[in-house]
């Protein structure tokens, strides 16, 4: 069944692609939003993700599930966005007159239904600490601790070994503790 679906995608079946987007868009958006925490950027990355899926479905080898492959693309796109943002911030520091300050949105705190009103301030501090992590630590920590994904699945999504994921999460926790003490 899955193989036939992938074959339909490879053949450019528009209905199959629409079904793929419908089935996976909320999960892709969720993961990207957890990483970027900006609604507009997350929507852009989701769109870019599905464009890449459409363009590169022929390279899908079935070594992981289709869902994991799509999430891996989304994570890579989100990391790429973070790297660009870091470069923009560095330019902004060097040339503040040329690069105006842009506000960072914390939409995910407001949108996340699991965060009670009285916990919003604590959540904002936690997200600020998470945002200070390097991109790989941020993604690994978010997948394991916030999304509660298994280490094995995170390993597939990030295309890293389980030991590497464990190390990233451990370092992320230490860095969050350090950052938390300064907040």
Coordinates of C-alpha atoms in Angstrom, one line a residue:
X1 CA 0.0 0.0 0.0
X2 CA 2.7 2.5 1.0
X3 CA 4.9 1.5 -2.0
X4 CA 2.0 2.1 -4.3
X5 CA 1.3 5.5 -2.7
X6 CA 5.0 6.4 -3.1
X7 CA 4.9 5.3 -6.8
X8 CA 1.9 7.5 -7.3
X9 CA 3.8 10.4 -5.8
X10 CA 6.8 9.6 -8.1
X11 CA 4.5 9.6 -11.1
X12 CA 3.3 13.1 -10.1
X13 CA -0.2 12.1 -9.0
X14 CA -1.7 15.4 -7.8
X15 CA -4.3 13.7 -5.6
X16 CA -1.7 11.5 -3.9
X17 CA 0.4 14.7 -3.2
X18 CA -2.6 16.5 -1.8
X19 CA -3.3 13.4 0.5
X20 CA 0.3 13.4 1.6
X21 CA 0.2 17.1 2.5
X22 CA -3.1 16.7 4.3
X23 CA -1.8 13.7 6.3
X24 CA 1.5 15.2 7.3
X25 CA 1.1 19.0 7.4
X26 CA 0.1 19.4 11.0
X27 CA 2.9 17.2 12.3
X28 CA 5.4 19.0 10.1
X29 CA 4.1 22.4 11.3
X30 CA 4.3 21.3 14.9
X31 CA 7.9 20.2 14.7
X32 CA 9.0 23.2 12.7
X33 CA 7.1 25.6 15.1
X34 CA 8.8 24.0 18.1
X35 CA 12.1 24.7 16.5
X36 CA 11.5 28.2 15.1
X37 CA 8.7 29.5 17.4
X38 CA 7.6 32.0 14.7
X39 CA 4.3 31.4 12.9
X40 CA 5.3 33.0 9.6
X41 CA 8.7 31.3 9.5
X42 CA 7.2 28.0 10.4
X43 CA 4.6 28.3 7.6
X44 CA 7.3 29.2 5.1
X45 CA 9.4 26.2 6.2
X46 CA 6.4 23.9 5.9
X47 CA 5.8 25.1 2.4
X48 CA 9.4 24.7 1.5
X49 CA 9.4 21.2 3.0
X50 CA 6.5 20.0 0.9
X51 CA 8.1 21.6 -2.2
X52 CA 11.2 19.6 -1.5
X53 CA 9.3 16.4 -0.9
X54 CA 7.5 16.9 -4.2
X55 CA 10.8 17.6 -6.0
X56 CA 12.8 14.8 -4.4
X57 CA 10.3 12.0 -3.8
X58 CA 12.2 10.0 -6.5
X59 CA 15.2 9.8 -4.1
X60 CA 13.1 8.3 -1.3
X61 CA 14.6 4.9 -0.7
X62 CA 12.3 3.6 1.9
X63 CA 15.0 3.1 4.5
X64 CA 12.8 4.9 7.0
X65 CA 9.1 5.6 7.0
X66 CA 7.8 8.2 4.6
X67 CA 6.7 10.2 7.6
X68 CA 10.2 10.2 9.2
X69 CA 11.7 11.2 5.8
X70 CA 9.4 14.1 5.6
X71 CA 10.1 15.3 9.1
X72 CA 13.9 15.0 8.5
X73 CA 13.4 17.3 5.5
X74 CA 11.4 19.7 7.7
X75 CA 14.0 19.7 10.5
X76 CA 16.8 20.3 8.0
X77 CA 14.8 23.2 6.5
X78 CA 14.2 24.6 10.0
X79 CA 17.9 24.3 10.9
X80 CA 18.8 26.1 7.7
X81 CA 16.4 28.9 8.7
X82 CA 18.1 29.1 12.1
X83 CA 21.6 29.3 10.5
X84 CA 20.4 32.1 8.3
X85 CA 18.9 33.9 11.3
X86 CA 22.2 33.5 13.2
X87 CA 24.1 35.1 10.2
X88 CA 21.5 37.9 10.1
X89 CA 22.0 38.6 13.8
X90 CA 25.7 38.7 13.4
X91 CA 25.3 41.2 10.5
X92 CA 22.9 43.2 12.6
X93 CA 25.5 43.4 15.4
X94 CA 28.2 44.5 12.9
X95 CA 26.0 46.9 10.9
X96 CA 23.1 47.9 13.1
X97 CA 22.3 51.0 10.9
X98 CA 21.9 48.7 7.9
X99 CA 19.9 45.8 9.4
X100 CA 16.9 47.0 11.4
X101 CA 15.9 45.0 14.6
X102 CA 13.3 42.4 13.9
X103 CA 11.0 41.2 16.7
X104 CA 11.0 37.5 17.6
X105 CA 7.6 36.0 18.0
X106 CA 6.8 33.5 20.8
X107 CA 3.6 32.4 19.2
X108 CA 4.1 28.8 20.2
X109 CA 3.8 29.7 23.9
X110 CA 0.5 31.3 23.3
X111 CA -0.7 28.6 20.9
X112 CA 0.3 25.6 22.9
X113 CA -2.9 24.3 24.6
X114 CA -0.9 22.5 27.3
X115 CA 0.4 25.7 28.8
X116 CA -1.9 27.2 31.4
X117 CA -2.2 30.9 31.7
X118 CA -0.4 31.1 35.0
X119 CA 2.5 29.1 33.5
X120 CA 3.0 31.4 30.5
X121 CA 5.8 33.4 32.1
X122 CA 7.7 30.2 33.1
X123 CA 7.2 28.8 29.6
X124 CA 8.5 32.0 28.1
X125 CA 11.7 31.7 30.2
X126 CA 12.1 28.1 29.2
X127 CA 11.7 28.9 25.5
X128 CA 14.2 31.7 25.9
X129 CA 16.7 29.2 27.4
X130 CA 15.9 26.7 24.6
X131 CA 16.4 29.4 22.0
X132 CA 19.9 30.0 23.3
X133 CA 20.9 26.4 22.5
X134 CA 22.9 25.7 19.3
X135 CA 20.5 24.4 16.6
X136 CA 21.3 20.7 16.9
X137 CA 20.8 20.8 20.7
X138 CA 17.6 22.7 20.3
X139 CA 16.2 20.2 17.8
X140 CA 17.2 17.1 19.8
X141 CA 15.9 18.6 23.1
X142 CA 12.7 19.7 21.5
X143 CA 12.1 16.2 19.9
X144 CA 12.9 14.3 23.1
X145 CA 11.7 16.4 25.9
X146 CA 8.9 18.5 24.4
X147 CA 7.5 16.2 21.7
X148 CA 8.3 13.1 23.7
X149 CA 9.7 11.2 20.7
X150 CA 11.8 8.2 21.3
X151 CA 15.6 8.4 20.9
X152 CA 15.4 6.0 18.0
X153 CA 12.9 8.0 16.1
X154 CA 14.8 11.3 16.8
X155 CA 17.9 9.5 15.6
X156 CA 16.2 8.8 12.3
X157 CA 14.7 12.2 12.0
X158 CA 18.0 14.0 12.6
X159 CA 20.1 11.3 10.8
X160 CA 22.3 11.0 13.8
X161 CA 23.2 8.0 16.0
X162 CA 21.2 7.4 19.2
X163 CA 24.4 8.2 21.2
X164 CA 24.7 11.5 19.4
X165 CA 21.1 12.4 20.3
X166 CA 21.7 11.4 23.9
X167 CA 24.8 13.6 24.0
X168 CA 23.0 16.6 22.4
X169 CA 20.1 16.3 24.9
X170 CA 22.4 16.0 27.9
X171 CA 24.4 19.1 26.8
X172 CA 21.1 20.9 26.1
X173 CA 19.9 20.2 29.6
X174 CA 23.1 21.5 31.1
X175 CA 23.0 24.6 28.9
X176 CA 19.4 25.3 29.8
X177 CA 20.3 25.0 33.5
X178 CA 23.1 27.5 33.1
X179 CA 20.8 29.9 31.1
X180 CA 18.0 29.5 33.6
X181 CA 20.3 30.6 36.4
X182 CA 20.9 33.9 34.6
X183 CA 17.3 34.6 33.8

